[in-house]
PDB file of C-alpha atoms in Angstrom:
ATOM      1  CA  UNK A  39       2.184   1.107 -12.161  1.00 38.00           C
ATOM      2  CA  UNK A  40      -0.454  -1.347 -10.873  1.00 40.00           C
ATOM      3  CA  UNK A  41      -3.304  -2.030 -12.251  1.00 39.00           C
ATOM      4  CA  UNK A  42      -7.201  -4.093 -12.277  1.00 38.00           C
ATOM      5  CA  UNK A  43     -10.327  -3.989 -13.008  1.00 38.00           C
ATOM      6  CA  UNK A  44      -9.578  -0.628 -14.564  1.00 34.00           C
ATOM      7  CA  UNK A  45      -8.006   1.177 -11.673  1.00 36.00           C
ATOM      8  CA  UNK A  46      -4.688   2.332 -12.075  1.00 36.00           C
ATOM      9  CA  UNK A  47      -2.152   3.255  -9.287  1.00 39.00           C
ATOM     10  CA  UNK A  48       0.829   4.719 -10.253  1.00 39.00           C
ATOM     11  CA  UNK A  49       4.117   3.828  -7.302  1.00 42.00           C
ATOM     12  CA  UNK A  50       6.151   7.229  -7.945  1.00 42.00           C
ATOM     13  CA  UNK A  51       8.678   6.433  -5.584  1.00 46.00           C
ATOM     14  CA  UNK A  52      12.007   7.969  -5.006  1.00 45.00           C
ATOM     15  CA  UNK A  53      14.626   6.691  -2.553  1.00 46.00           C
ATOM     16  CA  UNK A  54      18.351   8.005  -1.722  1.00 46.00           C
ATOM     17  CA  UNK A  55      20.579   5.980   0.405  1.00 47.00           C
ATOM     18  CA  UNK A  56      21.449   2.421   1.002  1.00 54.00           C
ATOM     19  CA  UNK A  57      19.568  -0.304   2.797  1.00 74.00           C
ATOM     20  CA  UNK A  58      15.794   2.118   2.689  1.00 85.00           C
ATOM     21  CA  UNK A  59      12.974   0.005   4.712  1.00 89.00           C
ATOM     22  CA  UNK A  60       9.866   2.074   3.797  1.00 90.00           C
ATOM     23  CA  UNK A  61       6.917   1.222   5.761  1.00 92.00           C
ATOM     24  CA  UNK A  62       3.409   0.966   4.117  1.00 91.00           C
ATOM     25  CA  UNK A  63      -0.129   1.186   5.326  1.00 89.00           C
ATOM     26  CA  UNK A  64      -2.312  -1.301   3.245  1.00 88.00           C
ATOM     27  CA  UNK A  65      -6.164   0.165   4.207  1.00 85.00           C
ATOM     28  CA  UNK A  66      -9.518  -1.697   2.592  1.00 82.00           C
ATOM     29  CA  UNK A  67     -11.432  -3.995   2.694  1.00 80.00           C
ATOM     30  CA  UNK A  68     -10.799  -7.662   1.401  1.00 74.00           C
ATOM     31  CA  UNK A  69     -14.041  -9.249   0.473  1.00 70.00           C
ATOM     32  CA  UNK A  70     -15.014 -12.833   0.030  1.00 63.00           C
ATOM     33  CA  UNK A  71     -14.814 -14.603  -3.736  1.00 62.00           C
ATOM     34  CA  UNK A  72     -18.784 -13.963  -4.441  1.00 65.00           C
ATOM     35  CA  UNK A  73     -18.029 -10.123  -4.650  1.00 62.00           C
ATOM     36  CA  UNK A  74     -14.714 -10.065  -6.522  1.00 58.00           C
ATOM     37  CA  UNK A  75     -14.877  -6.602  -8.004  1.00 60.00           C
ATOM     38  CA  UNK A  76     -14.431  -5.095  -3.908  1.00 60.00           C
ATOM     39  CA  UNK A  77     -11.093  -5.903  -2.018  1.00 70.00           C
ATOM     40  CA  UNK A  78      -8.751  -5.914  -5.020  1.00 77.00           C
ATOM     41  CA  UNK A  79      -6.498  -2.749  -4.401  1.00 79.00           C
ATOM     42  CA  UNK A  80      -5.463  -4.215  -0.737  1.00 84.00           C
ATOM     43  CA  UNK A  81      -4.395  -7.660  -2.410  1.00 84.00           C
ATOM     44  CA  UNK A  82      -2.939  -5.530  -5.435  1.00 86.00           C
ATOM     45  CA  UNK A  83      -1.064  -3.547  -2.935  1.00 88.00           C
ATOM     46  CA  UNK A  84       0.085  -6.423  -0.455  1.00 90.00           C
ATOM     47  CA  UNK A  85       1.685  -8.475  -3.744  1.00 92.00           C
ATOM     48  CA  UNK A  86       2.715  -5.388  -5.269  1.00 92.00           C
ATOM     49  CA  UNK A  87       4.853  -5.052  -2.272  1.00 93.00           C
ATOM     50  CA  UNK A  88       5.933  -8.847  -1.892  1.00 94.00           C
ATOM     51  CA  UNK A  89       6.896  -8.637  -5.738  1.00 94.00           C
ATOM     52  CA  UNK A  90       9.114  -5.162  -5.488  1.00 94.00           C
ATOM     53  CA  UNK A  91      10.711  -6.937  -2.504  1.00 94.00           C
ATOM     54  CA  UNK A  92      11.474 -10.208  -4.271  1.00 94.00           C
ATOM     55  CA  UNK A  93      12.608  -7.803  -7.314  1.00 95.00           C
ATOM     56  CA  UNK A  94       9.633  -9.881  -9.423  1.00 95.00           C
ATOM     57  CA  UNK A  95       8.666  -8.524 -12.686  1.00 94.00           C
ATOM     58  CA  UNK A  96       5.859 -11.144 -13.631  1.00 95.00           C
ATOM     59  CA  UNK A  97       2.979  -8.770 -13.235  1.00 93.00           C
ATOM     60  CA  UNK A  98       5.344  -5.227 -13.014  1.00 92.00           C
ATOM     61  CA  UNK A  99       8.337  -5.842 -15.357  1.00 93.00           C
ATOM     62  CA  UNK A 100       9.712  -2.936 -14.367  1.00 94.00           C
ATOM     63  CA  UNK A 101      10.995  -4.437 -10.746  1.00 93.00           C
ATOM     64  CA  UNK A 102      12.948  -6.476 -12.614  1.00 94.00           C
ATOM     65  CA  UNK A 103      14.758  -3.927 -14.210  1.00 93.00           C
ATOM     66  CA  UNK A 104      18.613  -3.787 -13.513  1.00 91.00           C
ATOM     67  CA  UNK A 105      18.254  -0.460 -12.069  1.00 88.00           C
ATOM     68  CA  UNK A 106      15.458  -1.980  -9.249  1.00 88.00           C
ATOM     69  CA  UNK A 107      17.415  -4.816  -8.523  1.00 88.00           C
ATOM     70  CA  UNK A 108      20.543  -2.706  -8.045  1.00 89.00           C
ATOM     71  CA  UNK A 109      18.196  -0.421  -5.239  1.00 87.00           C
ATOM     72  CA  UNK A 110      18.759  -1.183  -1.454  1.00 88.00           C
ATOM     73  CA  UNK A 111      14.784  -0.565  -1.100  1.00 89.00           C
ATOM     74  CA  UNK A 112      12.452  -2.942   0.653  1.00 92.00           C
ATOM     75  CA  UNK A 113       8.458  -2.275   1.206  1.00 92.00           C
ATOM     76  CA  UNK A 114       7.184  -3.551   4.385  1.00 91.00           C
ATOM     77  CA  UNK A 115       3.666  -3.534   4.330  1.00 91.00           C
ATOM     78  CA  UNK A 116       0.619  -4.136   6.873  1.00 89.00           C
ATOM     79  CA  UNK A 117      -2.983  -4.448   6.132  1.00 87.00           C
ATOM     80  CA  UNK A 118      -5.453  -2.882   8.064  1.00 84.00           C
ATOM     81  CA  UNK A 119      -9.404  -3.762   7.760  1.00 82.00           C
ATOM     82  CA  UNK A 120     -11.432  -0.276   6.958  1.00 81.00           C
ATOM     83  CA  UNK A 121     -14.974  -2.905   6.818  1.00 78.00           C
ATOM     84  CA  UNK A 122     -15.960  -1.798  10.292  1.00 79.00           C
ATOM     85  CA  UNK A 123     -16.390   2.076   9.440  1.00 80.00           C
ATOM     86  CA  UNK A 124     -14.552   5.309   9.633  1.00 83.00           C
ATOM     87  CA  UNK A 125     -14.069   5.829  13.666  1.00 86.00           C
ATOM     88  CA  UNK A 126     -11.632   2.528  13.545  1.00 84.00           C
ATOM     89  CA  UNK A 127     -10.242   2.735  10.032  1.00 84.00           C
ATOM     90  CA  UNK A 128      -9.139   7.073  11.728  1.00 87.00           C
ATOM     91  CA  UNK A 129      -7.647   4.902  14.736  1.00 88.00           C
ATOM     92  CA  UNK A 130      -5.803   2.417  13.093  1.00 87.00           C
ATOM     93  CA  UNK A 131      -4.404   5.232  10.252  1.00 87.00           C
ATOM     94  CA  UNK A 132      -3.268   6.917  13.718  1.00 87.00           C
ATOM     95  CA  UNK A 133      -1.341   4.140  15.424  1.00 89.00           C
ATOM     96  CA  UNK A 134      -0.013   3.389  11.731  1.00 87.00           C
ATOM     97  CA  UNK A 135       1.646   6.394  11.809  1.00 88.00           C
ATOM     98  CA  UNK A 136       2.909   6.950  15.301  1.00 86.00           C
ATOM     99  CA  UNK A 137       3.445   3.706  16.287  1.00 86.00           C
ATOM    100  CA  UNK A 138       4.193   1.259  12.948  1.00 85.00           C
ATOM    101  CA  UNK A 139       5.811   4.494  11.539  1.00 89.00           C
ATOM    102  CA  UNK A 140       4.128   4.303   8.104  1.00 88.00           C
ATOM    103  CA  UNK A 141       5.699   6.528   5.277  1.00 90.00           C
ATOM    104  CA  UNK A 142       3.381   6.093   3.183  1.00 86.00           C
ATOM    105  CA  UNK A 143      -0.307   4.669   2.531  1.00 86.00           C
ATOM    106  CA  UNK A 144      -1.950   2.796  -0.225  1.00 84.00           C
ATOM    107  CA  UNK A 145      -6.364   2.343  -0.014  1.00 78.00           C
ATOM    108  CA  UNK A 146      -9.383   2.275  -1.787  1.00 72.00           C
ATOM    109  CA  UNK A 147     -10.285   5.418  -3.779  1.00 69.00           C
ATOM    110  CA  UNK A 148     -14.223   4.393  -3.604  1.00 67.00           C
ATOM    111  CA  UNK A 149     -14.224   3.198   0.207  1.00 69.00           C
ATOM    112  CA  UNK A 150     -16.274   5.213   2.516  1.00 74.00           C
ATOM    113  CA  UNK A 151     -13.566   6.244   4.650  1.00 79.00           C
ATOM    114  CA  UNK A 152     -11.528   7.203   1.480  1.00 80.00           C
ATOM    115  CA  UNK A 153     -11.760  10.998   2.453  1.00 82.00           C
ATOM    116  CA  UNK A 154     -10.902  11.132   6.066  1.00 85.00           C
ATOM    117  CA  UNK A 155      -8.233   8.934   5.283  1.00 84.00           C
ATOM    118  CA  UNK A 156      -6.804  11.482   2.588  1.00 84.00           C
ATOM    119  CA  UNK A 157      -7.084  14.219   4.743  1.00 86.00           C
ATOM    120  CA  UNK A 158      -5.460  12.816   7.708  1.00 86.00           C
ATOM    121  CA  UNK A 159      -2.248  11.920   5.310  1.00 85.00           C
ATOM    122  CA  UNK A 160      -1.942  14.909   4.015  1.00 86.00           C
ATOM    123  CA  UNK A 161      -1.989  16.352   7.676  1.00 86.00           C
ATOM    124  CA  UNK A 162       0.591  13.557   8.287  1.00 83.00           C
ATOM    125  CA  UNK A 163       2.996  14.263   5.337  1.00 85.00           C
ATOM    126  CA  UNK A 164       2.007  10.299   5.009  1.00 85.00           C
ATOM    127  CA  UNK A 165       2.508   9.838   0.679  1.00 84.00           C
ATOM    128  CA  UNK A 166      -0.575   8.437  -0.268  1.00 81.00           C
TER     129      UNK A 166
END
């Protein structure tokens, strides 16, 4: 699990195979120092990612663990930037999924475009 600021996200992951790239759709917004509370689940997310990859376990012991290091998985994530409303944050989801072929999708639980987000994955099959 990640964590900050009191906002948990658990990573329930499960992966068969060798050599598993799973692609992952970062969507908030990342603010500037003066508001630090806003913006922290896309930078969570983003080094989340870079740590699993790296098999890191200073902030998630865990992906340390022999049984991480042993799996073939790597994250590769890309951030989109949901500041500039809905309509665009809907678009980019879209070409996320048909184009960057995201499996999965990792956002804000208190940004505005939260709910059509949700929605849309779940229309997707897109693990949130």
């Amino acid at each position: 699990e990640a964590g900050g600021a009191g906002i948990m996200i658990p990573l329930h992951l499960v992966f068969l195979g060798l050599g598993v790239q799973v692609k992952v759709g970062v969507l908030g917004t990342i603010r500037p120092p003066e508001s630090p509370s806003v913006g922290q689940i896309p930078i969570m997310a983003l080094l989340a990612a870079r740590h699993f990859n790296e098999r890191n376990g200073s902030v998630v012991p865990r992906f340390a663990d022999p049984d991480v290091v042993d799996c073939d998985v790597q994250l590769h994530a890309s951030f989109v930037d949901t500041r500039y409303g809905c309509p665009d944050a809907i678009d980019e989801y879209a070409a996320g999924v048909t184009v960057d072929q995201w499996q999965a999708i990792v956002g804000e639980s208190y940004s505005s475009c939260s709910i059509s987000l949700a929605v849309l994955g779940s229309v997707f099959g897109t693990v949130q």
